[in-house]
Structure formats: structure tokens, C-alpha cells
mmCIF file of C-alpha atoms in Angstrom:
data_model
loop_
_atom_site.group_PDB
_atom_site.id
_atom_site.type_symbol
_atom_site.label_atom_id
_atom_site.label_comp_id
_atom_site.label_asym_id
_atom_site.label_seq_id
_atom_site.Cartn_x
_atom_site.Cartn_y
_atom_site.Cartn_z
ATOM 1 C CA UNK A 1 7.277 41.892 52.448
ATOM 2 C CA UNK A 2 9.960 41.073 55.103
ATOM 3 C CA UNK A 3 11.633 37.960 53.747
ATOM 4 C CA UNK A 4 15.039 38.904 52.512
ATOM 5 C CA UNK A 5 14.837 42.381 54.041
ATOM 6 C CA UNK A 6 18.299 42.582 55.548
ATOM 7 C CA UNK A 7 17.670 45.772 57.532
ATOM 8 C CA UNK A 8 14.601 44.386 59.325
ATOM 9 C CA UNK A 9 16.239 41.000 59.997
ATOM 10 C CA UNK A 10 19.336 42.658 61.478
ATOM 11 C CA UNK A 11 17.136 44.926 63.598
ATOM 12 C CA UNK A 12 15.051 42.147 65.150
ATOM 13 C CA UNK A 13 18.219 40.158 65.841
ATOM 14 C CA UNK A 14 20.090 43.041 67.468
ATOM 15 C CA UNK A 15 17.173 44.366 69.559
ATOM 16 C CA UNK A 16 16.793 41.252 71.769
ATOM 17 C CA UNK A 17 20.587 40.922 71.948
ATOM 18 C CA UNK A 18 20.854 44.463 73.317
ATOM 19 C CA UNK A 19 18.089 43.768 75.850
ATOM 20 C CA UNK A 20 19.843 40.588 76.983
ATOM 21 C CA UNK A 21 23.130 42.457 77.437
ATOM 22 C CA UNK A 22 21.350 45.136 79.483
ATOM 23 C CA UNK A 23 19.979 42.386 81.741
ATOM 24 C CA UNK A 24 23.145 40.282 81.830
ATOM 25 C CA UNK A 25 25.639 42.944 82.908
ATOM 26 C CA UNK A 26 23.962 43.975 86.210
ATOM 27 C CA UNK A 27 22.898 40.382 86.873
ATOM 28 C CA UNK A 28 26.406 38.962 86.536
ATOM 29 C CA UNK A 29 27.870 41.872 88.495
ATOM 30 C CA UNK A 30 25.419 41.224 91.340
ATOM 31 C CA UNK A 31 26.120 37.472 91.287
ATOM 32 C CA UNK A 32 29.857 38.148 91.635
ATOM 33 C CA UNK A 33 29.189 40.647 94.405
ATOM 34 C CA UNK A 34 27.088 38.325 96.567
ATOM 35 C CA UNK A 35 29.221 35.266 95.798
ATOM 36 C CA UNK A 36 32.413 36.707 97.263
ATOM 37 C CA UNK A 37 33.083 36.658 101.029
ATOM 38 C CA UNK A 38 32.007 39.834 102.802
ATOM 39 C CA UNK A 39 34.618 42.520 103.410
ATOM 40 C CA UNK A 40 32.802 43.894 106.472
ATOM 41 C CA UNK A 41 35.320 43.660 109.357
ATOM 42 C CA UNK A 42 32.480 43.732 111.901
ATOM 43 C CA UNK A 43 30.526 40.873 110.341
ATOM 44 C CA UNK A 44 29.191 38.190 112.655
ATOM 45 C CA UNK A 45 30.609 34.817 111.601
ATOM 46 C CA UNK A 46 28.230 31.857 111.755
ATOM 47 C CA UNK A 47 29.386 28.416 110.683
ATOM 48 C CA UNK A 48 26.498 26.372 109.270
ATOM 49 C CA UNK A 49 26.770 22.590 109.011
ATOM 50 C CA UNK A 50 24.034 20.613 107.280
ATOM 51 C CA UNK A 51 23.154 17.148 108.591
ATOM 52 C CA UNK A 52 20.507 14.603 107.640
ATOM 53 C CA UNK A 53 18.116 16.175 108.650
ATOM 54 C CA UNK A 54 18.950 19.092 110.906
ATOM 55 C CA UNK A 55 21.071 22.247 111.057
ATOM 56 C CA UNK A 56 24.066 23.004 113.244
ATOM 57 C CA UNK A 57 24.989 26.654 113.924
ATOM 58 C CA UNK A 58 28.341 27.611 115.424
ATOM 59 C CA UNK A 59 29.316 31.088 116.618
ATOM 60 C CA UNK A 60 33.134 30.847 116.868
ATOM 61 C CA UNK A 61 33.452 34.380 118.238
ATOM 62 C CA UNK A 62 31.489 33.334 121.345
ATOM 63 C CA UNK A 63 32.221 29.578 121.475
ATOM 64 C CA UNK A 64 28.485 28.901 121.175
ATOM 65 C CA UNK A 65 26.896 25.981 119.328
ATOM 66 C CA UNK A 66 23.178 25.493 118.772
ATOM 67 C CA UNK A 67 20.840 23.684 116.410
ATOM 68 C CA UNK A 68 17.953 24.499 114.075
ATOM 69 C CA UNK A 69 17.189 27.922 115.584
ATOM 70 C CA UNK A 70 19.480 30.677 114.331
ATOM 71 C CA UNK A 71 19.692 34.032 116.143
ATOM 72 C CA UNK A 72 21.201 37.083 114.436
ATOM 73 C CA UNK A 73 21.204 40.822 115.228
ATOM 74 C CA UNK A 74 19.236 43.192 113.013
ATOM 75 C CA UNK A 75 21.264 45.555 110.848
ATOM 76 C CA UNK A 76 24.561 43.671 111.224
ATOM 77 C CA UNK A 77 26.226 41.796 108.403
ATOM 78 C CA UNK A 78 26.269 38.046 109.018
ATOM 79 C CA UNK A 79 28.965 35.987 107.291
ATOM 80 C CA UNK A 80 27.709 32.421 106.855
ATOM 81 C CA UNK A 81 30.322 29.754 106.182
ATOM 82 C CA UNK A 82 28.526 26.729 104.861
ATOM 83 C CA UNK A 83 29.499 23.067 104.708
ATOM 84 C CA UNK A 84 27.896 19.639 105.079
ATOM 85 C CA UNK A 85 28.598 16.647 107.278
ATOM 86 C CA UNK A 86 27.123 14.106 104.863
ATOM 87 C CA UNK A 87 25.364 14.930 101.559
ATOM 88 C CA UNK A 88 24.652 18.117 99.613
ATOM 89 C CA UNK A 89 22.133 20.404 101.308
ATOM 90 C CA UNK A 90 20.964 23.903 100.396
ATOM 91 C CA UNK A 91 20.583 26.751 102.897
ATOM 92 C CA UNK A 92 17.567 28.886 102.030
ATOM 93 C CA UNK A 93 15.717 31.577 103.971
ATOM 94 C CA UNK A 94 13.384 32.990 101.288
ATOM 95 C CA UNK A 95 12.598 36.294 103.028
ATOM 96 C CA UNK A 96 16.232 37.067 103.797
ATOM 97 C CA UNK A 97 18.502 35.646 101.095
ATOM 98 C CA UNK A 98 18.878 33.311 98.149
ATOM 99 C CA UNK A 99 19.899 29.675 98.152
ATOM 100 C CA UNK A 100 23.430 28.456 98.712
ATOM 101 C CA UNK A 101 24.576 24.831 98.614
ATOM 102 C CA UNK A 102 26.349 23.073 101.476
ATOM 103 C CA UNK A 103 28.839 20.614 100.008
ATOM 104 C CA UNK A 104 30.818 17.991 101.965
ATOM 105 C CA UNK A 105 34.511 18.882 102.154
ATOM 106 C CA UNK A 106 33.992 22.395 100.792
ATOM 107 C CA UNK A 107 33.150 25.753 102.370
ATOM 108 C CA UNK A 108 30.731 28.069 100.577
ATOM 109 C CA UNK A 109 29.932 31.626 101.604
ATOM 110 C CA UNK A 110 26.731 33.595 102.000
ATOM 111 C CA UNK A 111 26.257 36.963 103.670
ATOM 112 C CA UNK A 112 23.461 39.414 104.250
ATOM 113 C CA UNK A 113 22.162 41.950 106.734
ATOM 114 C CA UNK A 114 18.569 41.592 107.952
ATOM 115 C CA UNK A 115 16.751 44.937 108.006
ATOM 116 C CA UNK A 116 13.820 44.050 110.277
ATOM 117 C CA UNK A 117 13.255 42.023 113.422
ATOM 118 C CA UNK A 118 11.083 38.936 113.423
ATOM 119 C CA UNK A 119 11.139 35.178 112.948
ATOM 120 C CA UNK A 120 11.775 33.878 109.448
ATOM 121 C CA UNK A 121 11.348 30.320 108.216
ATOM 122 C CA UNK A 122 14.072 28.515 106.290
ATOM 123 C CA UNK A 123 14.268 25.193 104.505
ATOM 124 C CA UNK A 124 16.756 22.850 102.903
ATOM 125 C CA UNK A 125 16.287 23.422 99.176
ATOM 126 C CA UNK A 126 18.356 20.501 97.838
ATOM 127 C CA UNK A 127 16.908 16.981 97.946
ATOM 128 C CA UNK A 128 19.006 15.232 100.569
ATOM 129 C CA UNK A 129 17.140 12.066 101.469
ATOM 130 C CA UNK A 130 13.935 10.675 102.875
ATOM 131 C CA UNK A 131 13.113 13.568 105.242
ATOM 132 C CA UNK A 132 14.436 16.390 103.082
ATOM 133 C CA UNK A 133 11.081 18.200 103.289
ATOM 134 C CA UNK A 134 11.273 18.052 107.109
ATOM 135 C CA UNK A 135 14.650 19.803 107.341
ATOM 136 C CA UNK A 136 13.491 23.244 108.393
ATOM 137 C CA UNK A 137 14.996 26.044 110.454
ATOM 138 C CA UNK A 138 13.949 29.282 112.126
ATOM 139 C CA UNK A 139 15.895 32.534 111.983
ATOM 140 C CA UNK A 140 15.243 34.905 114.876
ATOM 141 C CA UNK A 141 16.303 38.449 113.970
ATOM 142 C CA UNK A 142 16.442 40.608 117.084
ATOM 143 C CA UNK A 143 17.812 43.865 118.427
ATOM 144 C CA UNK A 144 21.503 43.936 119.332
ATOM 145 C CA UNK A 145 20.793 43.957 123.079
ATOM 146 C CA UNK A 146 18.465 40.973 122.800
ATOM 147 C CA UNK A 147 21.001 39.098 120.686
ATOM 148 C CA UNK A 148 23.771 39.792 123.205
ATOM 149 C CA UNK A 149 21.525 38.558 126.016
ATOM 150 C CA UNK A 150 20.756 35.380 124.046
ATOM 151 C CA UNK A 151 24.464 34.779 123.409
ATOM 152 C CA UNK A 152 25.149 35.309 127.108
ATOM 153 C CA UNK A 153 22.635 32.621 128.048
ATOM 154 C CA UNK A 154 23.921 30.196 125.414
ATOM 155 C CA UNK A 155 27.541 30.597 126.486
ATOM 156 C CA UNK A 156 26.981 29.146 129.966
ATOM 157 C CA UNK A 157 25.357 25.914 131.144
ATOM 158 C CA UNK A 158 21.611 25.970 131.674
ATOM 159 C CA UNK A 159 20.614 27.103 135.164
ATOM 160 C CA UNK A 160 19.577 24.369 137.581
ATOM 161 C CA UNK A 161 15.881 24.066 138.343
ATOM 162 C CA UNK A 162 14.528 25.502 141.563
ATOM 163 C CA UNK A 163 14.293 22.575 144.021
ATOM 164 C CA UNK A 164 10.816 23.826 144.927
ATOM 165 C CA UNK A 165 9.629 23.409 141.354
ATOM 166 C CA UNK A 166 7.152 20.489 141.152
ATOM 167 C CA UNK A 167 9.032 19.136 138.133
ATOM 168 C CA UNK A 168 12.494 19.308 139.724
ATOM 169 C CA UNK A 169 12.497 15.726 140.994
ATOM 170 C CA UNK A 170 11.169 14.423 137.678
ATOM 171 C CA UNK A 171 13.858 16.367 135.778
ATOM 172 C CA UNK A 172 16.548 14.961 138.084
ATOM 173 C CA UNK A 173 15.433 11.448 137.167
ATOM 174 C CA UNK A 174 15.460 12.512 133.539
ATOM 175 C CA UNK A 175 19.148 13.439 133.733
ATOM 176 C CA UNK A 176 19.811 9.884 134.944
ATOM 177 C CA UNK A 177 17.778 8.477 132.039
ATOM 178 C CA UNK A 178 19.877 10.555 129.647
ATOM 179 C CA UNK A 179 23.017 8.804 130.884
ATOM 180 C CA UNK A 180 21.492 5.341 131.073
ATOM 181 C CA UNK A 181 19.848 5.452 127.637
ATOM 182 C CA UNK A 182 23.088 6.347 125.878
ATOM 183 C CA UNK A 183 22.005 9.793 124.663
ATOM 184 C CA UNK A 184 25.434 11.162 125.591
ATOM 185 C CA UNK A 185 26.995 9.162 122.767
ATOM 186 C CA UNK A 186 25.476 11.569 120.222
ATOM 187 C CA UNK A 187 24.436 14.746 122.062
ATOM 188 C CA UNK A 188 26.249 17.467 123.958
ATOM 189 C CA UNK A 189 24.911 19.280 127.027
ATOM 190 C CA UNK A 190 27.200 21.994 128.314
ATOM 191 C CA UNK A 191 28.319 21.484 131.913
ATOM 192 C CA UNK A 192 27.646 17.732 131.907
ATOM 193 C CA UNK A 193 29.465 14.585 130.826
ATOM 194 C CA UNK A 194 27.377 14.572 127.643
ATOM 195 C CA UNK A 195 29.818 15.687 124.960
ATOM 196 C CA UNK A 196 28.622 13.887 121.810
ATOM 197 C CA UNK A 197 28.857 15.594 118.438
ATOM 198 C CA UNK A 198 26.803 13.357 116.131
ATOM 199 C CA UNK A 199 23.425 14.832 117.041
ATOM 200 C CA UNK A 200 22.153 18.334 117.821
ATOM 201 C CA UNK A 201 23.609 20.210 120.780
ATOM 202 C CA UNK A 202 20.977 20.076 123.543
ATOM 203 C CA UNK A 203 22.582 22.525 125.983
ATOM 204 C CA UNK A 204 19.630 24.929 125.810
ATOM 205 C CA UNK A 205 17.048 22.884 123.931
ATOM 206 C CA UNK A 206 14.315 23.890 126.376
ATOM 207 C CA UNK A 207 14.519 27.511 125.209
ATOM 208 C CA UNK A 208 13.987 26.768 121.530
ATOM 209 C CA UNK A 209 10.669 27.460 119.851
ATOM 210 C CA UNK A 210 10.746 24.259 117.779
ATOM 211 C CA UNK A 211 12.198 20.759 117.971
ATOM 212 C CA UNK A 212 12.984 18.076 115.377
ATOM 213 C CA UNK A 213 14.498 20.665 113.000
ATOM 214 C CA UNK A 214 11.598 23.070 112.985
ATOM 215 C CA UNK A 215 8.695 20.695 112.415
ATOM 216 C CA UNK A 216 7.226 20.478 115.947
ATOM 217 C CA UNK A 217 6.414 23.169 118.496
ATOM 218 C CA UNK A 218 8.598 22.733 121.571
ATOM 219 C CA UNK A 219 5.948 21.428 123.974
ATOM 220 C CA UNK A 220 6.182 18.536 126.462
ATOM 221 C CA UNK A 221 3.654 16.600 124.398
ATOM 222 C CA UNK A 222 5.705 16.930 121.224
ATOM 223 C CA UNK A 223 8.961 16.170 123.032
ATOM 224 C CA UNK A 224 7.430 12.952 124.345
ATOM 225 C CA UNK A 225 6.174 12.126 120.869
ATOM 226 C CA UNK A 226 9.675 12.607 119.446
ATOM 227 C CA UNK A 227 11.415 10.564 122.151
ATOM 228 C CA UNK A 228 8.918 7.729 121.843
ATOM 229 C CA UNK A 229 9.550 7.084 118.128
ATOM 230 C CA UNK A 230 11.733 9.559 116.179
ATOM 231 C CA UNK A 231 11.324 7.692 112.890
ATOM 232 C CA UNK A 232 7.551 8.011 113.106
ATOM 233 C CA UNK A 233 7.892 11.797 113.281
ATOM 234 C CA UNK A 234 10.744 12.065 110.807
ATOM 235 C CA UNK A 235 11.097 9.032 108.493
ATOM 236 C CA UNK A 236 14.677 7.870 108.186
ATOM 237 C CA UNK A 237 15.817 9.849 111.233
ATOM 238 C CA UNK A 238 19.218 8.667 112.415
ATOM 239 C CA UNK A 239 18.162 8.914 116.047
ATOM 240 C CA UNK A 240 17.157 5.383 117.083
ATOM 241 C CA UNK A 241 14.097 4.427 119.084
ATOM 242 C CA UNK A 242 15.451 3.902 122.603
ATOM 243 C CA UNK A 243 12.571 1.714 123.843
ATOM 244 C CA UNK A 244 12.047 3.962 126.845
ATOM 245 C CA UNK A 245 9.239 3.387 129.307
ATOM 246 C CA UNK A 246 6.507 5.995 129.640
ATOM 247 C CA UNK A 247 8.014 7.087 132.954
ATOM 248 C CA UNK A 248 11.462 7.410 131.375
ATOM 249 C CA UNK A 249 10.012 9.540 128.582
ATOM 250 C CA UNK A 250 8.198 11.837 131.005
ATOM 251 C CA UNK A 251 11.346 12.231 133.107
ATOM 252 C CA UNK A 252 13.596 12.867 130.129
ATOM 253 C CA UNK A 253 11.108 15.369 128.719
ATOM 254 C CA UNK A 254 11.071 17.264 132.014
ATOM 255 C CA UNK A 255 14.864 17.370 132.059
ATOM 256 C CA UNK A 256 15.239 18.536 128.440
ATOM 257 C CA UNK A 257 12.521 21.159 128.922
ATOM 258 C CA UNK A 258 14.467 22.515 131.889
ATOM 259 C CA UNK A 259 17.555 23.229 129.770
ATOM 260 C CA UNK A 260 17.014 26.937 129.150
#
């Protein structure tokens, strides 16, 4: 007989309450700990801006801006400062950290230190429109020397192609197509007149492993596919179809691939 047994009823009420308190205290403490900005004075600051549907990464310490492919040094705290240019996004790299929203007009914080080198896949985790599922990113965690070398390459304009390279003439025509087609209205290429800020920075796009925010391998075939009809690759993409000829597309692909 248990009905009306005060001692038993109090016991089975208190037992789960005690368990919940034991879980809640460390959980809440950890949430507060990771929610605050890092206090590490040597943390690498990376400003993350979410766009429909791609990622912008800024390294203010080095005056470097890139897109969709994030490089960080292993073992060093990285202080992410997150915001959005349009709608709410969510920055999520499952193997490295939890989710954190990017909200227009507000800066959120996330920080962590990666403990192993490698390439890790990330994803927008907040529904943000038609191509939300195609808003991916790659995080390249590398040794400090490799990271410094990458920063050094990103901080200067891409080296000119060797005139003896069979693709040099085609790439030169591609740079003219870039100007004629109006790409400079949205994209920036360091060292050129292209200084747009609406689309991804293309200064070193040829060195990236992926294009179109992590959904296509960076190959000439995929670059041509993207330039021919962006909306076919990524529905709702804000980049318009430029109605380029096949020759224009080949030339522009050669030029963008040369930006390393």
C-alpha cells in the first residue's frame, strides 16, 4: 500500500528533484562560461558575417577577408564575433563547437580552441531561406606555421600567372570579362579595381577547396557550371545569370582559378 504514504511520496518527489539539481548546476555554469567572451589575451579574432547563402570571414588583426573557407591555428583560442547581413543564421561546426545564432544588428560571441589538425565541415543550422541547406563551410585547422603562411598569402594580391603558362592568355581575357560583365559591382579582388562588398571576396578564390559556399569542389568544370547558371546550382542565389558566352565562361574560369 503506497497511496497516502507520505514518506514514500516525499521520497519519490525529492529524488528526481535532487538529480535535476545535480545536472542543472554544472550545466548552467558551463553555459555561462561558454557564453561569455573569452578572456584569453592571445585569442585570434575572427569576425563572421552570415549572408544568404554564404559565409564571410574577416581577420581584423591581419586585414584579411575571405569567404566560406575558414583557417585557424591548432591549439590557439579563436574568438568568433558573429553577426548577419540579412536574416538570422546559425554558425555550427559539429566536431568543434556548438551552435550560435547570427542576428542582424547584434554581435554574438563564440570561442573555442581546436585540439587537432584537419578539415571540419560546418553548416548553417537556422532556416534562412530557399538554399539554407546549401549554406556550408569548411574549417581548416592547421599548425601555426602553416596558418601564418596562409595569412601571408591572403594578405597580398594573388601572384600574376607565368606568361609561359598555356592558360595565361585565356586568364587575361577573363580579367577583361570580369570588368565587362559587371562582377566588380559585387565582388572584391585585392589589387584590382574590383572592390565590391555584396558578394564573396574573390581575391584568392583559386586556392579554396570548395566554391558556392562549400557545395562544389573547386574545379574548372564546377566553376563553369556555377558561372553559367548560379540559380540552377543554388536555388534563390542572389548572384544573377550573366548570360555569358561559352568563351567568356572559359576565360573567366581561367582567371578566377589563377587567383591563388
